[in-house]
CSV table of C-alpha atoms in Angstrom, one decimal:
chain,number,residue,atom,x,y,z
A,1,MET,CA,-5.6,9.3,2.7
A,2,THR,CA,-8.7,10.4,5.2
A,3,GLU,CA,-10.4,11.3,2.1
A,4,ILE,CA,-11.3,7.7,1.2
A,5,ILE,CA,-13.9,7.7,4.5
A,6,LEU,CA,-16.1,9.9,2.6
A,7,GLY,CA,-16.2,7.4,-0.3
A,8,LEU,CA,-16.8,4.4,2.3
A,9,GLN,CA,-19.2,6.3,4.7
A,10,GLY,CA,-20.7,9.0,2.6
A,11,GLU,CA,-20.6,12.8,2.2
A,12,ILE,CA,-21.5,14.3,5.7
A,13,PRO,CA,-24.9,16.3,5.4
A,14,SER,CA,-24.1,20.1,5.8
A,15,GLY,CA,-25.0,20.9,9.3
A,16,SER,CA,-24.4,17.7,10.9
A,17,SER,CA,-22.6,17.5,14.1
A,18,LYS,CA,-18.6,17.1,13.3
A,19,GLY,CA,-17.2,14.3,14.8
A,20,LEU,CA,-20.1,11.7,15.3
A,21,PRO,CA,-19.9,8.3,13.4
A,22,TYR,CA,-21.8,9.0,10.0
A,23,VAL,CA,-22.8,6.2,7.6
A,24,GLY,CA,-24.9,7.4,4.6
A,25,GLY,CA,-27.2,4.4,3.8
A,26,LYS,CA,-27.2,0.9,2.9
A,27,ASN,CA,-25.2,1.5,-0.3
A,28,LYS,CA,-22.1,2.8,2.4
A,29,VAL,CA,-20.1,0.6,4.9
A,30,VAL,CA,-18.8,1.4,8.0
A,31,ALA,CA,-14.8,2.7,7.8
A,32,CYS,CA,-12.3,1.9,10.2
A,33,ALA,CA,-9.0,4.4,10.6
A,34,LYS,CA,-5.9,2.3,11.4
A,35,HIS,CA,-3.6,1.4,13.3
A,36,PHE,CA,-3.7,3.7,16.4
A,37,VAL,CA,-1.2,5.3,16.9
A,38,GLY,CA,2.8,5.5,15.2
A,39,ASP,CA,3.0,2.2,13.7
A,40,GLY,CA,4.2,4.0,10.7
A,41,GLY,CA,7.2,5.2,12.9
A,42,THR,CA,8.9,1.9,14.5
A,43,THR,CA,12.7,1.4,15.0
A,44,LYS,CA,13.7,0.5,11.6
A,45,GLY,CA,10.2,-0.3,10.2
A,46,ILE,CA,10.1,-3.5,11.8
A,47,ASN,CA,6.3,-4.8,11.8
A,48,GLU,CA,4.7,-4.6,15.3
A,49,ASP,CA,7.8,-3.1,16.9
A,50,ASN,CA,8.2,0.1,19.2
A,51,THR,CA,8.0,3.7,18.2
A,52,LEU,CA,10.8,6.0,19.7
A,53,THR,CA,9.2,9.6,20.1
A,54,ASP,CA,8.1,12.1,22.3
A,55,MET,CA,4.8,13.4,22.6
A,56,HIS,CA,5.3,16.4,20.3
A,57,GLY,CA,6.4,13.9,17.9
A,58,LEU,CA,3.4,11.5,18.1
A,59,LEU,CA,1.3,14.3,17.8
A,60,SER,CA,2.9,16.2,15.3
A,61,ILE,CA,3.9,13.2,13.0
A,62,HIS,CA,1.5,10.3,13.7
A,63,MET,CA,-2.0,11.6,15.4
A,64,PRO,CA,-2.9,14.5,12.7
A,65,ALA,CA,-4.6,11.7,10.4
A,66,TYR,CA,-7.0,10.5,13.3
A,67,ASP,CA,-7.8,14.0,14.3
A,68,ASP,CA,-9.0,14.4,10.5
A,69,SER,CA,-10.8,11.1,10.2
A,70,ILE,CA,-12.8,11.9,13.3
A,71,ILE,CA,-13.8,15.3,11.9
A,72,LYS,CA,-14.9,13.2,8.7
A,73,GLY,CA,-17.3,11.0,10.9
A,74,VAL,CA,-14.9,7.7,10.5
A,75,SER,CA,-17.1,5.0,12.8
A,76,THR,CA,-14.3,2.6,14.1
A,77,ILE,CA,-10.3,2.7,14.8
A,78,MET,CA,-8.3,-0.2,15.2
A,79,VAL,CA,-5.3,-0.4,17.6
A,80,SER,CA,-2.0,-1.2,16.7
A,81,TYR,CA,0.2,-4.0,17.7
A,82,SER,CA,3.1,-1.8,18.3
A,83,SER,CA,4.5,0.0,21.3
A,84,TRP,CA,5.2,3.7,22.4
A,85,ASN,CA,8.3,3.9,23.8
A,86,GLY,CA,7.9,0.5,25.0
A,87,GLU,CA,4.4,0.3,26.2
A,88,LYS,CA,2.2,-1.8,24.2
A,89,MET,CA,-0.8,0.4,22.3
A,90,HIS,CA,-3.4,-2.2,23.0
A,91,ALA,CA,-3.2,-1.3,26.7
A,92,ASN,CA,-2.2,2.3,26.6
A,93,ARG,CA,-5.3,4.0,28.2
A,94,ASN,CA,-3.8,7.3,28.3
A,95,LEU,CA,-3.9,7.3,24.6
A,96,ILE,CA,-7.0,5.5,23.9
A,97,THR,CA,-9.3,6.7,26.3
A,98,GLY,CA,-7.5,9.9,27.6
A,99,PHE,CA,-6.5,11.2,24.3
A,100,LEU,CA,-8.7,9.5,21.5
A,101,LYS,CA,-11.7,9.3,23.1
A,102,ASP,CA,-11.7,12.7,25.8
A,103,THR,CA,-9.3,14.8,23.8
A,104,LEU,CA,-10.3,14.5,20.5
A,105,LYS,CA,-14.0,13.2,21.3
A,106,PHE,CA,-14.2,10.2,19.3
A,107,LYS,CA,-17.7,8.8,19.5
A,108,GLY,CA,-17.0,5.6,17.3
A,109,PHE,CA,-15.8,2.3,18.6
A,110,VAL,CA,-12.4,1.4,19.4
A,111,ILE,CA,-11.5,-2.2,18.0
A,112,SER,CA,-8.2,-4.6,18.2
A,113,ASP,CA,-6.6,-5.9,15.9
A,114,TRP,CA,-6.6,-9.6,15.3
A,115,GLU,CA,-5.4,-11.6,18.3
A,116,GLY,CA,-4.3,-7.7,19.4
A,117,ILE,CA,-4.6,-8.3,23.3
A,118,ASP,CA,-2.7,-11.3,23.3
A,119,ARG,CA,0.4,-9.9,22.8
A,120,ILE,CA,0.0,-7.4,25.3
A,121,THR,CA,2.4,-10.1,27.1
A,122,SER,CA,5.2,-11.9,26.0
A,123,PRO,CA,5.2,-14.5,24.9
A,124,PRO,CA,1.7,-13.9,23.2
A,125,HIS,CA,-1.1,-15.3,25.4
A,126,SER,CA,1.0,-16.1,28.7
A,127,ASN,CA,-1.4,-14.0,30.9
A,128,TYR,CA,-4.7,-13.8,29.2
A,129,THR,CA,-6.9,-12.3,32.1
A,130,TYR,CA,-4.7,-9.5,32.4
A,131,SER,CA,-4.7,-8.8,28.8
A,132,VAL,CA,-8.4,-8.8,28.9
A,133,GLN,CA,-8.2,-6.8,32.0
A,134,ALA,CA,-5.9,-4.1,30.7
A,135,SER,CA,-6.8,-3.7,27.0
A,136,VAL,CA,-10.7,-3.3,28.2
A,137,LEU,CA,-9.5,-1.1,31.0
A,138,ALA,CA,-7.3,1.0,27.9
A,139,GLY,CA,-10.8,1.6,26.3
A,140,ILE,CA,-10.7,-0.9,23.4
A,141,ASP,CA,-14.3,-1.7,22.7
A,142,MET,CA,-14.4,-4.7,20.7
A,143,VAL,CA,-12.2,-7.3,20.7
A,144,MET,CA,-11.1,-9.5,17.5
A,145,ILE,CA,-10.8,-12.8,18.7
A,146,PRO,CA,-10.7,-15.3,15.6
A,147,LEU,CA,-10.3,-18.3,17.7
A,148,LYS,CA,-10.6,-19.0,21.5
A,149,TYR,CA,-13.5,-16.3,22.0
A,150,THR,CA,-15.3,-18.5,24.8
A,151,GLU,CA,-12.2,-18.0,26.8
A,152,PHE,CA,-12.5,-14.2,26.0
A,153,ILE,CA,-15.9,-14.0,27.3
A,154,ASP,CA,-15.3,-16.2,30.4
A,155,ASP,CA,-12.3,-14.1,31.6
A,156,LEU,CA,-14.2,-11.0,30.8
A,157,THR,CA,-17.4,-12.0,32.9
A,158,SER,CA,-15.2,-13.0,35.7
A,159,LEU,CA,-13.6,-9.7,35.7
A,160,VAL,CA,-16.8,-7.7,35.9
A,161,LYS,CA,-18.3,-9.8,38.5
A,162,ASN,CA,-15.2,-9.3,40.8
A,163,ASN,CA,-15.1,-5.6,40.4
A,164,PHE,CA,-12.1,-6.0,38.5
A,165,VAL,CA,-13.4,-3.9,35.0
A,166,PRO,CA,-16.5,-1.8,36.3
A,167,MET,CA,-19.6,-2.0,34.6
A,168,ASP,CA,-19.6,1.6,33.4
A,169,ARG,CA,-16.5,0.4,31.3
A,170,ILE,CA,-19.0,-2.4,29.6
A,171,ASP,CA,-21.9,0.2,29.3
A,172,ASP,CA,-19.7,2.6,27.4
A,173,ALA,CA,-18.2,-0.3,25.1
A,174,VAL,CA,-21.8,-1.2,24.4
A,175,ARG,CA,-23.1,2.1,23.8
A,176,ARG,CA,-20.3,3.0,20.9
A,177,ILE,CA,-20.8,-0.2,19.5
A,178,LEU,CA,-24.7,0.3,19.6
A,179,LEU,CA,-24.4,3.3,17.9
A,180,VAL,CA,-22.3,2.6,14.7
A,181,LYS,CA,-24.7,-0.3,14.3
A,182,PHE,CA,-27.8,2.2,14.4
A,183,ILE,CA,-26.4,4.7,12.2
A,184,SER,CA,-24.9,2.1,9.9
A,185,GLY,CA,-28.4,0.6,9.4
A,186,LEU,CA,-27.4,-2.7,10.5
A,187,PHE,CA,-30.8,-3.7,12.6
A,188,GLU,CA,-32.9,-2.5,9.4
A,189,ASN,CA,-30.9,-4.3,6.9
A,190,PRO,CA,-29.0,-7.3,9.0
A,191,LEU,CA,-28.3,-9.6,5.9
A,192,ALA,CA,-25.8,-9.2,3.2
A,193,ASP,CA,-27.3,-7.0,0.3
A,194,PHE,CA,-26.1,-8.6,-3.2
A,195,SER,CA,-27.9,-5.9,-5.2
A,196,LEU,CA,-24.4,-4.1,-6.2
A,197,VAL,CA,-22.4,-7.4,-6.5
A,198,ASN,CA,-22.3,-7.2,-10.4
A,199,GLU,CA,-20.8,-3.7,-10.1
A,200,VAL,CA,-17.5,-5.3,-8.3
A,201,GLY,CA,-15.1,-5.1,-11.1
A,202,ASN,CA,-16.7,-3.7,-13.8
A,203,GLN,CA,-15.3,-2.2,-17.0
A,204,VAL,CA,-15.8,1.5,-15.4
A,205,HIS,CA,-14.0,0.3,-12.2
A,206,ARG,CA,-11.5,-1.1,-14.3
A,207,GLU,CA,-11.0,1.9,-16.1
A,208,LEU,CA,-10.6,4.1,-13.0
A,209,ALA,CA,-7.9,1.6,-11.8
A,210,ARG,CA,-6.1,2.0,-15.3
A,211,GLU,CA,-5.9,5.6,-14.6
A,212,ALA,CA,-4.7,5.5,-11.2
A,213,VAL,CA,-1.9,3.0,-12.5
A,214,ARG,CA,-0.7,5.5,-15.3
A,215,LYS,CA,-0.8,8.6,-12.9
A,216,SER,CA,1.1,6.9,-9.9
A,217,LEU,CA,4.1,5.6,-12.3
A,218,VAL,CA,7.3,7.4,-11.7
A,219,LEU,CA,9.8,7.8,-14.6
A,220,LEU,CA,13.3,7.9,-12.8
A,221,LYS,CA,15.5,7.7,-15.5
A,222,ASN,CA,15.2,8.1,-19.4
A,223,GLY,CA,18.2,7.6,-21.5
A,224,LYS,CA,22.1,7.3,-20.2
A,225,ILE,CA,22.1,10.8,-21.5
A,226,ALA,CA,19.7,13.2,-21.4
A,227,GLU,CA,19.5,14.3,-25.1
A,228,ASP,CA,19.0,10.6,-25.9
A,229,PRO,CA,15.8,9.4,-24.0
A,230,LEU,CA,14.4,5.7,-24.7
A,231,LEU,CA,10.8,6.6,-23.7
A,232,PRO,CA,8.2,6.5,-25.0
A,233,LEU,CA,9.0,3.6,-26.7
A,234,SER,CA,7.9,2.5,-30.5
A,235,ASN,CA,5.5,0.2,-30.9
A,236,LYS,CA,6.2,-0.2,-34.4
A,237,VAL,CA,9.7,-2.1,-34.3
A,238,PRO,CA,10.4,-5.7,-35.7
A,239,LYS,CA,11.2,-7.7,-32.4
A,240,ILE,CA,10.9,-6.9,-28.6
A,241,LEU,CA,11.9,-8.7,-25.7
A,242,VAL,CA,10.0,-9.1,-22.4
A,243,ALA,CA,11.9,-10.6,-19.3
A,244,GLY,CA,11.8,-10.8,-15.7
A,245,SER,CA,9.5,-12.7,-13.2
A,246,HIS,CA,6.8,-10.4,-13.0
A,247,ALA,CA,6.2,-9.5,-16.6
A,248,ASP,CA,3.4,-11.8,-16.6
A,249,ASN,CA,2.1,-12.5,-13.3
A,250,LEU,CA,-0.7,-11.0,-11.7
A,251,GLY,CA,-0.2,-12.1,-8.2
A,252,TYR,CA,3.1,-10.1,-7.9
A,253,GLN,CA,1.3,-7.1,-9.5
A,254,CYS,CA,-1.1,-7.2,-6.8
A,255,GLY,CA,0.9,-7.3,-4.1
A,256,GLY,CA,-0.3,-8.6,-0.4
A,257,TRP,CA,-3.4,-8.8,1.3
A,258,THR,CA,-5.2,-9.8,-2.2
A,259,ILE,CA,-7.4,-12.7,-2.4
A,260,ASN,CA,-4.8,-14.4,0.3
A,261,TRP,CA,-3.4,-12.8,3.4
A,262,GLN,CA,0.1,-12.8,1.9
A,263,GLY,CA,-0.8,-12.6,-1.8
A,264,PHE,CA,-0.6,-15.2,-4.5
A,265,SER,CA,1.7,-16.0,-7.6
A,266,GLY,CA,0.4,-16.4,-11.2
A,267,ASN,CA,-2.6,-15.7,-13.0
A,268,ASN,CA,-5.4,-18.2,-11.6
A,269,TYR,CA,-6.7,-16.6,-8.8
A,270,THR,CA,-8.1,-13.1,-10.1
A,271,SER,CA,-8.6,-11.8,-13.4
A,272,GLY,CA,-6.7,-8.5,-14.9
A,273,THR,CA,-3.9,-7.8,-17.4
A,274,THR,CA,-0.4,-8.7,-16.6
A,275,ILE,CA,2.4,-6.2,-18.2
A,276,TYR,CA,3.4,-9.0,-20.8
A,277,SER,CA,-0.3,-9.2,-22.1
A,278,ALA,CA,-0.7,-5.3,-22.2
A,279,ILE,CA,2.4,-5.0,-24.2
A,280,VAL,CA,1.1,-7.7,-26.6
A,281,SER,CA,-2.0,-6.2,-27.4
A,282,THR,CA,-0.5,-2.6,-27.5
A,283,VAL,CA,2.1,-2.9,-30.1
A,284,GLU,CA,1.5,-3.2,-33.9
A,285,LYS,CA,0.6,-6.4,-35.6
A,286,GLY,CA,3.5,-7.3,-37.2
A,287,THR,CA,5.8,-6.8,-34.0
A,288,GLU,CA,7.4,-10.1,-32.6
A,289,VAL,CA,7.0,-10.0,-28.6
A,290,VAL,CA,9.1,-12.7,-27.2
A,291,TYR,CA,8.8,-13.6,-23.6
A,292,ARG,CA,11.6,-15.1,-21.4
A,293,GLU,CA,11.6,-15.0,-17.6
A,294,ASN,CA,15.2,-15.3,-17.2
A,295,PRO,CA,17.4,-15.2,-20.4
A,296,ASP,CA,20.9,-15.7,-20.7
A,297,SER,CA,23.1,-12.6,-22.2
A,298,GLU,CA,24.2,-15.0,-25.3
A,299,TYR,CA,20.5,-15.5,-25.9
A,300,VAL,CA,19.5,-11.8,-25.8
A,301,LYS,CA,22.7,-10.9,-27.5
A,302,SER,CA,21.7,-13.2,-30.9
A,303,GLY,CA,18.4,-12.5,-30.7
A,304,ASP,CA,18.4,-9.0,-32.9
A,305,PHE,CA,16.0,-7.4,-30.5
A,306,SER,CA,15.0,-3.8,-31.1
A,307,TYR,CA,15.0,-3.3,-27.1
A,308,GLY,CA,14.2,-5.0,-24.2
A,309,ILE,CA,11.6,-4.7,-21.3
A,310,VAL,CA,12.5,-5.7,-18.2
A,311,VAL,CA,10.0,-6.3,-15.4
A,312,VAL,CA,11.3,-7.2,-11.8
A,313,GLY,CA,10.7,-6.3,-8.2
A,314,GLU,CA,9.3,-7.9,-4.7
A,315,HIS,CA,7.3,-10.9,-4.0
A,316,PRO,CA,4.1,-10.3,-2.6
A,317,TYR,CA,4.4,-10.2,1.2
A,318,THR,CA,2.3,-8.6,4.0
A,319,GLU,CA,2.6,-7.5,7.8
A,320,SER,CA,6.1,-9.2,9.6
A,321,ALA,CA,6.6,-11.3,6.3
A,322,GLY,CA,7.7,-8.2,4.2
A,323,ASP,CA,10.4,-6.9,7.0
A,324,SER,CA,13.6,-6.3,5.7
A,325,LEU,CA,17.1,-5.0,6.6
A,326,THR,CA,18.3,-5.5,3.0
A,327,LEU,CA,15.7,-4.5,0.5
A,328,THR,CA,16.9,-6.2,-2.4
A,329,MET,CA,15.0,-7.2,-5.5
A,330,ALA,CA,14.0,-10.7,-5.9
A,331,ASP,CA,16.1,-13.1,-7.7
A,332,PRO,CA,17.2,-13.8,-10.4
A,333,GLY,CA,16.1,-10.0,-10.8
A,334,PRO,CA,19.6,-8.6,-11.1
A,335,ASP,CA,20.8,-11.1,-13.6
A,336,VAL,CA,17.9,-10.3,-15.8
A,337,ILE,CA,18.8,-6.8,-15.8
A,338,ASN,CA,22.9,-7.6,-16.1
A,339,ASN,CA,21.8,-10.0,-19.1
A,340,VAL,CA,19.4,-7.9,-20.7
A,341,CYS,CA,20.3,-4.7,-20.3
A,342,GLY,CA,24.2,-5.5,-21.1
A,343,ALA,CA,23.0,-6.5,-24.3
A,344,VAL,CA,20.1,-4.4,-25.7
A,345,LYS,CA,18.8,-0.8,-25.1
A,346,CYS,CA,16.6,-1.5,-22.2
A,347,VAL,CA,13.9,-0.2,-19.8
A,348,VAL,CA,13.4,-1.8,-16.3
A,349,ILE,CA,10.2,-1.7,-14.8
A,350,VAL,CA,10.4,-2.3,-10.8
A,351,ILE,CA,7.5,-3.9,-8.9
A,352,SER,CA,7.4,-3.4,-5.5
A,353,GLY,CA,5.6,-2.2,-2.4
A,354,ARG,CA,8.5,0.7,-1.5
A,355,PRO,CA,12.0,1.7,-2.5
A,356,ILE,CA,14.4,-1.3,-3.3
A,357,VAL,CA,17.8,-1.7,-3.8
A,358,ILE,CA,18.5,-0.3,-7.7
A,359,GLU,CA,21.7,1.7,-7.4
A,360,PRO,CA,24.3,-0.8,-8.4
A,361,TYR,CA,22.4,-1.3,-11.7
A,362,ILE,CA,21.7,2.1,-12.9
A,363,SER,CA,24.5,2.5,-15.2
A,364,LEU,CA,23.3,-0.9,-17.5
A,365,ILE,CA,19.8,0.6,-17.5
A,366,ASP,CA,18.8,2.7,-19.8
A,367,ALA,CA,15.1,3.9,-18.6
A,368,LEU,CA,13.9,3.1,-14.8
A,369,VAL,CA,10.2,3.0,-14.0
A,370,ALA,CA,8.8,2.5,-10.4
A,371,ALA,CA,5.5,0.9,-11.0
A,372,TRP,CA,4.9,-0.1,-7.3
A,373,LEU,CA,2.1,-2.5,-7.1
A,374,PRO,CA,0.0,-1.7,-10.2
A,375,GLY,CA,-2.6,-4.2,-9.3
A,376,SER,CA,-4.9,-6.0,-12.1
A,377,GLU,CA,-4.5,-3.3,-14.8
A,378,GLY,CA,-1.3,-3.7,-16.3
A,379,GLN,CA,-2.7,-1.8,-19.5
A,380,GLY,CA,-2.0,1.3,-17.2
A,381,VAL,CA,1.9,0.8,-17.7
A,382,THR,CA,1.8,0.4,-21.3
A,383,ASP,CA,-0.6,3.4,-21.5
A,384,VAL,CA,2.4,5.4,-20.4
A,385,LEU,CA,5.5,3.4,-21.7
A,386,PHE,CA,4.7,3.3,-25.3
A,387,GLY,CA,3.6,7.2,-25.2
A,388,ASP,CA,-0.5,7.2,-25.1
A,389,TYR,CA,-0.2,9.1,-21.8
A,390,ASP,CA,2.4,11.1,-20.1
A,391,PHE,CA,4.7,10.1,-17.3
A,392,THR,CA,3.2,12.7,-14.7
A,393,GLY,CA,4.3,10.6,-11.2
A,394,ASN,CA,6.3,11.9,-8.6
A,395,LEU,CA,8.0,10.2,-5.6
A,396,SER,CA,6.0,10.0,-2.5
A,397,ARG,CA,9.3,9.1,-0.4
A,398,THR,CA,13.2,9.3,-0.8
A,399,TRP,CA,14.5,6.6,-2.8
A,400,PHE,CA,18.1,5.6,-1.0
A,401,LYS,CA,21.4,4.5,-2.7
A,402,THR,CA,22.2,2.1,0.2
A,403,VAL,CA,20.1,0.6,3.1
A,404,ASP,CA,23.3,1.9,5.2
A,405,GLN,CA,21.6,5.3,4.6
A,406,LEU,CA,18.2,4.4,6.1
A,407,PRO,CA,16.4,6.3,8.0
A,408,MET,CA,16.7,9.2,5.5
A,409,ASN,CA,14.5,12.0,5.2
A,410,VAL,CA,14.1,15.5,3.5
A,411,GLY,CA,16.2,18.2,5.8
A,412,ASP,CA,18.7,15.6,7.0
A,413,PRO,CA,22.3,17.2,7.3
A,414,ARG,CA,23.7,14.2,5.0
A,415,TYR,CA,20.5,13.9,2.5
A,416,ASP,CA,22.2,12.1,-0.3
A,417,PRO,CA,19.6,10.3,-2.2
A,418,LEU,CA,20.0,8.1,-5.2
A,419,PHE,CA,16.3,9.9,-6.1
A,420,PRO,CA,15.0,12.8,-3.6
A,421,PHE,CA,11.2,12.8,-2.5
A,422,GLY,CA,9.3,14.3,-5.3
A,423,PHE,CA,11.7,13.3,-7.9
A,424,GLY,CA,9.7,12.0,-11.4
A,425,LEU,CA,10.7,13.0,-14.8
A,426,THR,CA,8.1,13.7,-17.5
A,427,THR,CA,7.7,12.8,-21.4
A,428,LYS,CA,5.4,13.9,-23.8
A,429,SER,CA,2.7,11.6,-25.4
A,430,VAL,CA,3.0,10.2,-28.9
A,431,VAL,CA,0.0,12.8,-29.4
A,432,GLU,CA,1.8,15.8,-27.7
A,433,ARG,CA,4.5,15.2,-30.0
A,434,SER,CA,3.0,15.3,-32.8
A,435,MET,CA,1.6,18.4,-32.7
A,436,SER,CA,5.0,19.8,-31.5
A,437,PHE,CA,6.4,18.8,-34.7
A,438,SER,CA,3.7,19.9,-37.0
A,439,SER,CA,3.6,23.2,-35.2
A,440,GLY,CA,7.4,23.7,-36.1
A,441,PHE,CA,8.0,23.3,-32.6
A,442,GLY,CA,9.9,20.2,-30.5
A,443,ALA,CA,12.9,20.1,-31.5
A,444,ARG,CA,13.4,18.2,-28.1
A,445,PRO,CA,10.2,16.9,-27.2
A,446,PHE,CA,11.1,15.5,-23.9
A,447,ILE,CA,10.7,17.3,-20.6
A,448,LEU,CA,13.9,16.2,-18.7
């Protein structure tokens, strides 16, 4: 993922010093690597919690991306709310100054998270002067304070005047901040540049996003038996049922940190294509597409549907709002699967930011697709669903059977997943199948 740094800041010119912050002109922006360090390894994955591992584990699992980021010229690094073996990262001088700055030779500036220094103490902000001192001495150069910034200024000023924070620590922070401001051209171009505003969300970008969607989808099941696959779907059938709370909801497709902190529900806050509207635009004109968010089984049985497409999953979340010890799909998802897949052939599309509980419903489902959070371009889902493109995605993490198995990783003695790391079925597109049949091959047009 560190490749994004070069996209944000620009390619470092050959011959440049490795490890120095770099921003290649006014059309580029400062990148920030976060959250330093180990926030992805907290106990049970709880946000802002404690990462229990020795130094070898920290350096081998959690640190390499920061080393790579520095080599690629990242300008800023943000500290994590989380702790390492009980010590708050915002107060960890050994890792921020000792390792990040002295060992890895990071020359940009280190920034706190939102009210991050407040959370050094429990409850937060209970000894703010101590938190200011501990964080600045740890090596944090810029502090993100959304509200009570005058209190921070007063406390830090007092700490410096009374020699609790040495002036050379302040000088170090100022040098680092000014360096990034200079190399990013902030003094030459201090105001927002609106010349590229019309590029945001243009058709070229949307096409790229649509490609990313179809390449990231993972086909987990295709047919109750391998010899009778359901996908690709035919777009020339008389009548299709589309069901589920996530089928016609851009906010649910996009997830958290979209427009609002915790995301949104509905189609009114951004432009894009829902999966339902993509289905409508993909099928033949003579095909009737019926959408019911939560149909009962009798309705499905009496509807004379050729097949059903069920779109369910998680509601948007971010940070602590996403903490879950059950990892279940949002209601009425299970009922929709039971009612639709119990009555007609169905494909279930799961919209989620992570694997969720799906094992109890597997036997009912004919085809299962992990769509993750496809964002605004729902047409990328129908591109592969109806066979214009192949399914090619693979699981980037293990999909568990039950949450009791967690944590579970490849190589564990009792590694018994529902779908293993790297799993993903493939299909052949409509064009490929036509070529195979016309050539006399393709008695089995799917690779399973």
